[in-house]
mmCIF file of C-alpha atoms in Angstrom:
data_model
loop_
_atom_site.group_PDB
_atom_site.id
_atom_site.type_symbol
_atom_site.label_atom_id
_atom_site.label_comp_id
_atom_site.label_asym_id
_atom_site.label_seq_id
_atom_site.Cartn_x
_atom_site.Cartn_y
_atom_site.Cartn_z
ATOM 1 C CA MET A 1 46.052 -55.711 -0.832
ATOM 2 C CA SER A 2 42.987 -53.619 -1.615
ATOM 3 C CA CYS A 3 40.875 -51.165 0.353
ATOM 4 C CA HIS A 4 37.931 -52.394 -1.725
ATOM 5 C CA GLY A 5 37.306 -55.930 -0.505
ATOM 6 C CA ASP A 6 35.562 -58.756 -2.317
ATOM 7 C CA GLY A 7 36.574 -57.495 -5.728
ATOM 8 C CA GLY A 8 35.077 -54.071 -5.096
ATOM 9 C CA LEU A 9 31.709 -55.588 -4.139
ATOM 10 C CA ALA A 10 32.051 -55.330 -0.353
ATOM 11 C CA PRO A 11 29.298 -53.068 1.037
ATOM 12 C CA ASN A 12 31.565 -50.783 3.061
ATOM 13 C CA SER A 13 33.978 -49.763 0.271
ATOM 14 C CA PRO A 14 32.291 -50.719 -3.005
ATOM 15 C CA MET A 15 33.422 -49.880 -6.511
ATOM 16 C CA VAL A 16 30.004 -50.683 -7.957
ATOM 17 C CA GLY A 17 28.799 -47.757 -10.040
ATOM 18 C CA ILE A 18 32.148 -45.967 -10.082
ATOM 19 C CA THR A 19 32.226 -45.720 -13.886
ATOM 20 C CA LYS A 20 29.001 -43.683 -13.825
ATOM 21 C CA LYS A 21 30.842 -40.853 -12.081
ATOM 22 C CA PHE A 22 33.370 -40.294 -14.877
ATOM 23 C CA PRO A 23 34.387 -38.269 -16.749
ATOM 24 C CA ILE A 24 34.089 -35.316 -14.361
ATOM 25 C CA MET A 25 35.448 -31.785 -14.348
ATOM 26 C CA ARG A 26 38.118 -31.438 -11.676
ATOM 27 C CA ARG A 27 40.677 -28.684 -11.217
ATOM 28 C CA GLY A 28 39.592 -27.112 -14.493
ATOM 29 C CA GLU A 29 40.011 -30.221 -16.649
ATOM 30 C CA PHE A 30 38.212 -33.461 -17.380
ATOM 31 C CA THR A 31 39.176 -36.445 -15.230
ATOM 32 C CA THR A 32 38.523 -39.906 -16.671
ATOM 33 C CA ILE A 33 38.138 -43.246 -14.921
ATOM 34 C CA GLU A 34 41.664 -44.034 -16.135
ATOM 35 C CA ASP A 35 42.937 -40.884 -14.421
ATOM 36 C CA ARG A 36 41.205 -41.911 -11.197
ATOM 37 C CA ILE A 37 42.690 -45.408 -11.304
ATOM 38 C CA ASN A 38 46.151 -43.950 -11.803
ATOM 39 C CA GLY A 39 45.533 -41.544 -8.938
ATOM 40 C CA CYS A 40 44.945 -44.536 -6.705
ATOM 41 C CA PHE A 41 48.137 -46.207 -7.895
ATOM 42 C CA VAL A 42 50.231 -43.068 -7.420
ATOM 43 C CA ARG A 43 48.777 -41.837 -4.137
ATOM 44 C CA SER A 44 47.013 -44.595 -2.217
ATOM 45 C CA MET A 45 49.478 -47.292 -3.279
ATOM 46 C CA ASN A 46 52.541 -45.044 -3.634
ATOM 47 C CA GLY A 47 53.228 -46.658 -6.990
ATOM 48 C CA GLU A 48 53.474 -45.666 -10.639
ATOM 49 C CA LYS A 49 50.899 -44.858 -13.284
ATOM 50 C CA LEU A 50 49.683 -47.398 -15.813
ATOM 51 C CA ASP A 51 49.718 -46.546 -19.483
ATOM 52 C CA LYS A 52 46.119 -45.686 -20.345
ATOM 53 C CA ASP A 53 46.265 -47.987 -23.370
ATOM 54 C CA SER A 54 47.865 -50.869 -21.486
ATOM 55 C CA ARG A 55 46.246 -54.270 -21.158
ATOM 56 C CA GLU A 56 46.123 -53.882 -17.374
ATOM 57 C CA MET A 57 44.318 -50.544 -17.515
ATOM 58 C CA LYS A 58 41.808 -51.785 -20.070
ATOM 59 C CA ALA A 59 41.144 -54.866 -17.928
ATOM 60 C CA MET A 60 40.464 -52.771 -14.826
ATOM 61 C CA VAL A 61 38.126 -50.407 -16.657
ATOM 62 C CA ALA A 62 36.284 -53.355 -18.210
ATOM 63 C CA TYR A 63 35.816 -54.949 -14.792
ATOM 64 C CA PHE A 64 34.495 -51.732 -13.236
ATOM 65 C CA GLU A 65 32.073 -51.355 -16.151
ATOM 66 C CA PHE A 66 30.906 -54.942 -15.643
ATOM 67 C CA ILE A 67 30.142 -54.589 -11.928
ATOM 68 C CA SER A 68 28.470 -51.218 -12.636
ATOM 69 C CA LYS A 69 26.242 -52.406 -15.476
ATOM 70 C CA ASP A 70 23.037 -52.275 -13.406
ATOM 71 C CA VAL A 71 23.647 -48.714 -12.217
ATOM 72 C CA GLU A 72 22.023 -46.236 -14.588
ATOM 73 C CA SER A 73 23.471 -42.937 -13.368
ATOM 74 C CA GLU A 74 25.650 -41.305 -10.740
ATOM 75 C CA ASP A 75 22.487 -40.371 -8.816
ATOM 76 C CA ASP A 76 21.890 -44.069 -8.137
ATOM 77 C CA ILE A 77 25.220 -44.488 -6.335
ATOM 78 C CA THR A 78 23.868 -43.829 -2.846
ATOM 79 C CA TRP A 79 26.759 -45.662 -1.215
ATOM 80 C CA ARG A 80 29.509 -43.398 -2.570
ATOM 81 C CA MET A 81 31.818 -41.694 -0.050
ATOM 82 C CA SER A 82 30.292 -43.743 2.784
ATOM 83 C CA ASN A 83 33.678 -43.852 4.512
ATOM 84 C CA ASP A 84 34.005 -40.060 4.724
ATOM 85 C CA LYS A 85 32.846 -38.736 8.089
ATOM 86 C CA LYS A 86 31.491 -35.198 8.172
ATOM 87 C CA LYS A 87 32.658 -34.674 11.741
ATOM 88 C CA VAL A 88 35.315 -36.405 13.842
ATOM 89 C CA PRO A 89 35.751 -36.160 17.624
ATOM 90 C CA GLU A 90 39.057 -34.625 18.667
ATOM 91 C CA PRO A 91 41.499 -37.569 18.684
ATOM 92 C CA ASP A 92 43.575 -38.937 21.541
ATOM 93 C CA VAL A 93 46.717 -40.330 19.904
ATOM 94 C CA ALA A 94 47.973 -42.037 23.072
ATOM 95 C CA ASN A 95 44.696 -43.921 23.373
ATOM 96 C CA GLY A 96 44.952 -44.808 19.693
ATOM 97 C CA ALA A 97 48.322 -46.434 20.373
ATOM 98 C CA GLU A 98 46.745 -48.550 23.120
ATOM 99 C CA LEU A 99 43.786 -49.463 20.928
ATOM 100 C CA PHE A 100 46.108 -50.586 18.134
ATOM 101 C CA THR A 101 47.122 -53.467 20.390
ATOM 102 C CA LYS A 102 43.886 -53.844 22.356
ATOM 103 C CA LYS A 103 41.735 -54.165 19.227
ATOM 104 C CA ASN A 104 44.284 -56.603 17.763
ATOM 105 C CA CYS A 105 45.254 -54.447 14.776
ATOM 106 C CA ILE A 106 48.694 -55.993 15.200
ATOM 107 C CA ALA A 107 47.350 -59.378 14.049
ATOM 108 C CA CYS A 108 47.382 -58.143 10.440
ATOM 109 C CA HIS A 109 49.450 -54.972 10.493
ATOM 110 C CA ALA A 110 52.156 -55.944 13.052
ATOM 111 C CA THR A 111 53.245 -53.800 15.984
ATOM 112 C CA ASP A 112 55.309 -51.604 13.672
ATOM 113 C CA GLY A 113 52.541 -51.134 11.094
ATOM 114 C CA SER A 114 54.537 -53.068 8.511
ATOM 115 C CA GLY A 115 51.793 -55.547 7.612
ATOM 116 C CA THR A 116 54.088 -58.517 8.203
ATOM 117 C CA SER A 117 52.133 -60.426 10.861
ATOM 118 C CA ASP A 118 50.679 -63.923 10.496
ATOM 119 C CA HIS A 119 47.609 -62.557 8.690
ATOM 120 C CA THR A 120 49.279 -60.059 6.398
ATOM 121 C CA GLY A 121 47.535 -56.719 5.973
ATOM 122 C CA PRO A 122 48.665 -53.589 4.134
ATOM 123 C CA GLN A 123 51.482 -51.509 5.562
ATOM 124 C CA LEU A 124 50.066 -48.539 7.473
ATOM 125 C CA TRP A 125 53.172 -46.377 7.668
ATOM 126 C CA GLY A 126 56.743 -46.402 6.423
ATOM 127 C CA ASP A 127 58.106 -46.736 2.902
ATOM 128 C CA GLY A 128 55.522 -49.277 1.731
ATOM 129 C CA SER A 129 52.406 -47.445 2.900
ATOM 130 C CA PHE A 130 50.068 -45.000 1.177
ATOM 131 C CA ASN A 131 51.774 -41.674 0.654
ATOM 132 C CA GLU A 132 51.072 -38.197 1.951
ATOM 133 C CA ALA A 133 48.980 -37.256 -1.092
ATOM 134 C CA ALA A 134 46.500 -40.122 -0.577
ATOM 135 C CA GLY A 135 42.970 -39.405 0.570
ATOM 136 C CA MET A 136 43.534 -41.764 3.485
ATOM 137 C CA THR A 137 45.807 -39.162 5.079
ATOM 138 C CA LYS A 138 42.723 -37.055 5.750
ATOM 139 C CA ILE A 139 41.508 -37.679 9.295
ATOM 140 C CA GLU A 140 37.818 -37.849 8.325
ATOM 141 C CA LYS A 141 38.449 -40.475 5.636
ATOM 142 C CA ALA A 142 40.798 -42.589 7.763
ATOM 143 C CA SER A 143 38.379 -42.498 10.718
ATOM 144 C CA GLY A 144 35.419 -43.484 8.567
ATOM 145 C CA PHE A 145 37.284 -46.273 6.810
ATOM 146 C CA ILE A 146 38.547 -47.733 10.081
ATOM 147 C CA GLN A 147 35.116 -47.604 11.713
ATOM 148 C CA ASN A 148 33.316 -49.176 8.748
ATOM 149 C CA ASN A 149 35.885 -51.815 7.830
ATOM 150 C CA MET A 150 37.947 -52.711 10.898
ATOM 151 C CA PRO A 151 38.703 -54.930 12.726
ATOM 152 C CA LYS A 152 38.070 -57.686 10.217
ATOM 153 C CA GLY A 153 35.135 -59.766 11.378
ATOM 154 C CA LYS A 154 33.973 -57.002 13.744
ATOM 155 C CA GLU A 155 33.345 -54.192 11.282
ATOM 156 C CA GLY A 156 31.318 -51.334 12.753
ATOM 157 C CA SER A 157 32.153 -52.232 16.358
ATOM 158 C CA LEU A 158 34.355 -49.200 17.044
ATOM 159 C CA THR A 159 32.915 -45.991 18.473
ATOM 160 C CA ASP A 160 33.440 -42.654 16.732
ATOM 161 C CA GLN A 161 36.061 -41.779 19.346
ATOM 162 C CA GLU A 162 37.925 -45.084 19.028
ATOM 163 C CA ALA A 163 38.021 -44.788 15.236
ATOM 164 C CA ALA A 164 39.312 -41.217 15.482
ATOM 165 C CA ASP A 165 41.979 -42.200 18.011
ATOM 166 C CA LEU A 166 43.187 -45.110 15.883
ATOM 167 C CA ALA A 167 43.230 -42.986 12.730
ATOM 168 C CA ALA A 168 45.248 -40.269 14.459
ATOM 169 C CA PHE A 169 47.740 -42.823 15.772
ATOM 170 C CA VAL A 170 48.247 -44.335 12.315
ATOM 171 C CA LEU A 171 48.532 -40.932 10.647
ATOM 172 C CA SER A 172 51.077 -39.709 13.204
ATOM 173 C CA HIS A 173 53.718 -42.006 11.670
ATOM 174 C CA GLU A 174 55.993 -41.140 8.757
ATOM 175 C CA ARG A 175 55.123 -42.166 5.219
ATOM 176 C CA PRO A 176 56.286 -41.358 1.673
ATOM 177 C CA LEU A 177 55.717 -37.760 0.655
ATOM 178 C CA GLY A 178 54.355 -38.584 -2.794
ATOM 179 C CA GLY A 179 55.089 -36.706 -5.976
ATOM 180 C CA ASP A 180 51.583 -35.818 -7.154
ATOM 181 C CA LYS A 181 51.114 -32.606 -5.202
ATOM 182 C CA VAL A 182 48.410 -30.908 -7.221
ATOM 183 C CA GLY A 183 44.884 -29.613 -6.821
ATOM 184 C CA ASP A 184 43.246 -30.248 -3.470
ATOM 185 C CA TYR A 185 46.518 -31.608 -2.071
ATOM 186 C CA HIS A 186 47.886 -28.069 -1.831
ATOM 187 C CA LEU A 187 47.124 -27.218 1.764
ATOM 188 C CA LYS A 188 44.887 -24.399 2.768
ATOM 189 C CA SER A 189 44.548 -23.437 6.424
ATOM 190 C CA LYS A 190 41.801 -25.946 7.143
ATOM 191 C CA ARG A 191 42.599 -28.793 4.765
ATOM 192 C CA THR A 192 42.612 -32.083 6.623
ATOM 193 C CA TYR A 193 45.614 -33.870 5.114
ATOM 194 C CA ILE A 194 48.033 -34.927 7.848
ATOM 195 C CA THR A 195 51.295 -33.725 6.311
ATOM 196 C CA LYS A 196 54.878 -34.210 7.451
ATOM 197 C CA GLU A 197 54.803 -30.966 9.429
ATOM 198 C CA ARG A 198 51.570 -31.965 11.116
ATOM 199 C CA ARG A 199 52.853 -35.472 11.870
ATOM 200 C CA GLU A 200 55.823 -33.989 13.676
ATOM 201 C CA GLN A 201 53.532 -31.717 15.670
ATOM 202 C CA ILE A 202 51.263 -34.630 16.577
ATOM 203 C CA ARG A 203 54.187 -36.676 17.849
ATOM 204 C CA ASN A 204 55.577 -33.847 19.974
ATOM 205 C CA GLY A 205 52.137 -32.956 21.310
ATOM 206 C CA THR A 206 51.847 -29.469 19.801
ATOM 207 C CA PHE A 207 49.302 -30.087 17.054
ATOM 208 C CA ASP A 208 45.959 -28.348 17.518
ATOM 209 C CA TRP A 209 43.382 -30.715 16.057
ATOM 210 C CA THR A 210 40.658 -28.100 16.334
ATOM 211 C CA GLN A 211 42.229 -26.103 13.486
ATOM 212 C CA LEU A 212 40.716 -28.725 11.171
ATOM 213 C CA ASP A 213 37.109 -27.853 10.400
ATOM 214 C CA VAL A 214 35.959 -31.495 10.635
ATOM 215 C CA ILE A 215 37.039 -31.839 14.275
ATOM 216 C CA ILE A 216 34.583 -31.666 17.177
ATOM 217 C CA PRO A 217 36.542 -30.166 20.116
ATOM 218 C CA LYS A 218 36.652 -32.310 23.251
ATOM 219 C CA ASP A 219 34.691 -29.823 25.349
ATOM 220 C CA GLN A 220 31.943 -29.551 22.749
ATOM 221 C CA ASN A 221 31.810 -33.322 22.337
ATOM 222 C CA LYS A 222 31.337 -33.756 26.105
ATOM 223 C CA ASP A 223 28.561 -31.150 26.164
ATOM 224 C CA ASP A 224 26.781 -32.885 23.271
ATOM 225 C CA LYS A 225 26.913 -36.234 25.086
ATOM 226 C CA LYS A 226 25.581 -34.674 28.307
ATOM 227 C CA GLY A 227 22.734 -33.064 26.382
ATOM 228 C CA LYS A 228 21.774 -36.337 24.725
ATOM 229 C CA ALA A 229 21.875 -38.204 28.047
ATOM 230 C CA LYS A 230 19.688 -35.535 29.672
ATOM 231 C CA ASN A 231 17.114 -35.737 26.878
ATOM 232 C CA GLN A 232 16.995 -39.523 27.140
ATOM 233 C CA ASN A 233 16.325 -39.326 30.873
ATOM 234 C CA ASN A 234 13.487 -36.805 30.496
#
């Protein structure tokens, strides 16, 4: 299963133009497209790296170059990072649990997130899911991806709050820790990765979401909505 539907051509999570971004300087060293592909295998798929000279790696790079052939530079990739939300309303995990059934997420991902329902989707938590070092464990990325891509056939139908609640519910479950704990994965006080410690706090109700700098506190979110409603009525 892939996050990048339709062979990386789907408008909400496209891979078109990705080769124009690499190589880039990251963490004091050059990162190539091959490095980025392996990062996806190791983190997002909780798998193992491909040999950079392998047939499989060369085939993937060739395909990305093919679908990116009409993109001249990185500046032309206006759709990059479209799933990353700058701000996320403070989540309600209990409501996310209800929405997981109400919005029929279970049709593809099963009630236990295993992805073993009639219409098989990727596993969302447990041993076969993306690991703790994956970008999807950041609340702003998970919320944006869910809102833009789910539910299948009704993409874009979820509100900001619903997407945040669903993301928080999914991220509250256990997943592999991952072995690639380098660079931006090392937590600082306001990093938004939902780690094992944070998952435990979320489940026991002691996690303070507002410590994450992307979170809009509930009180502030309510005030913003009241202000918008007042302006619309005037």
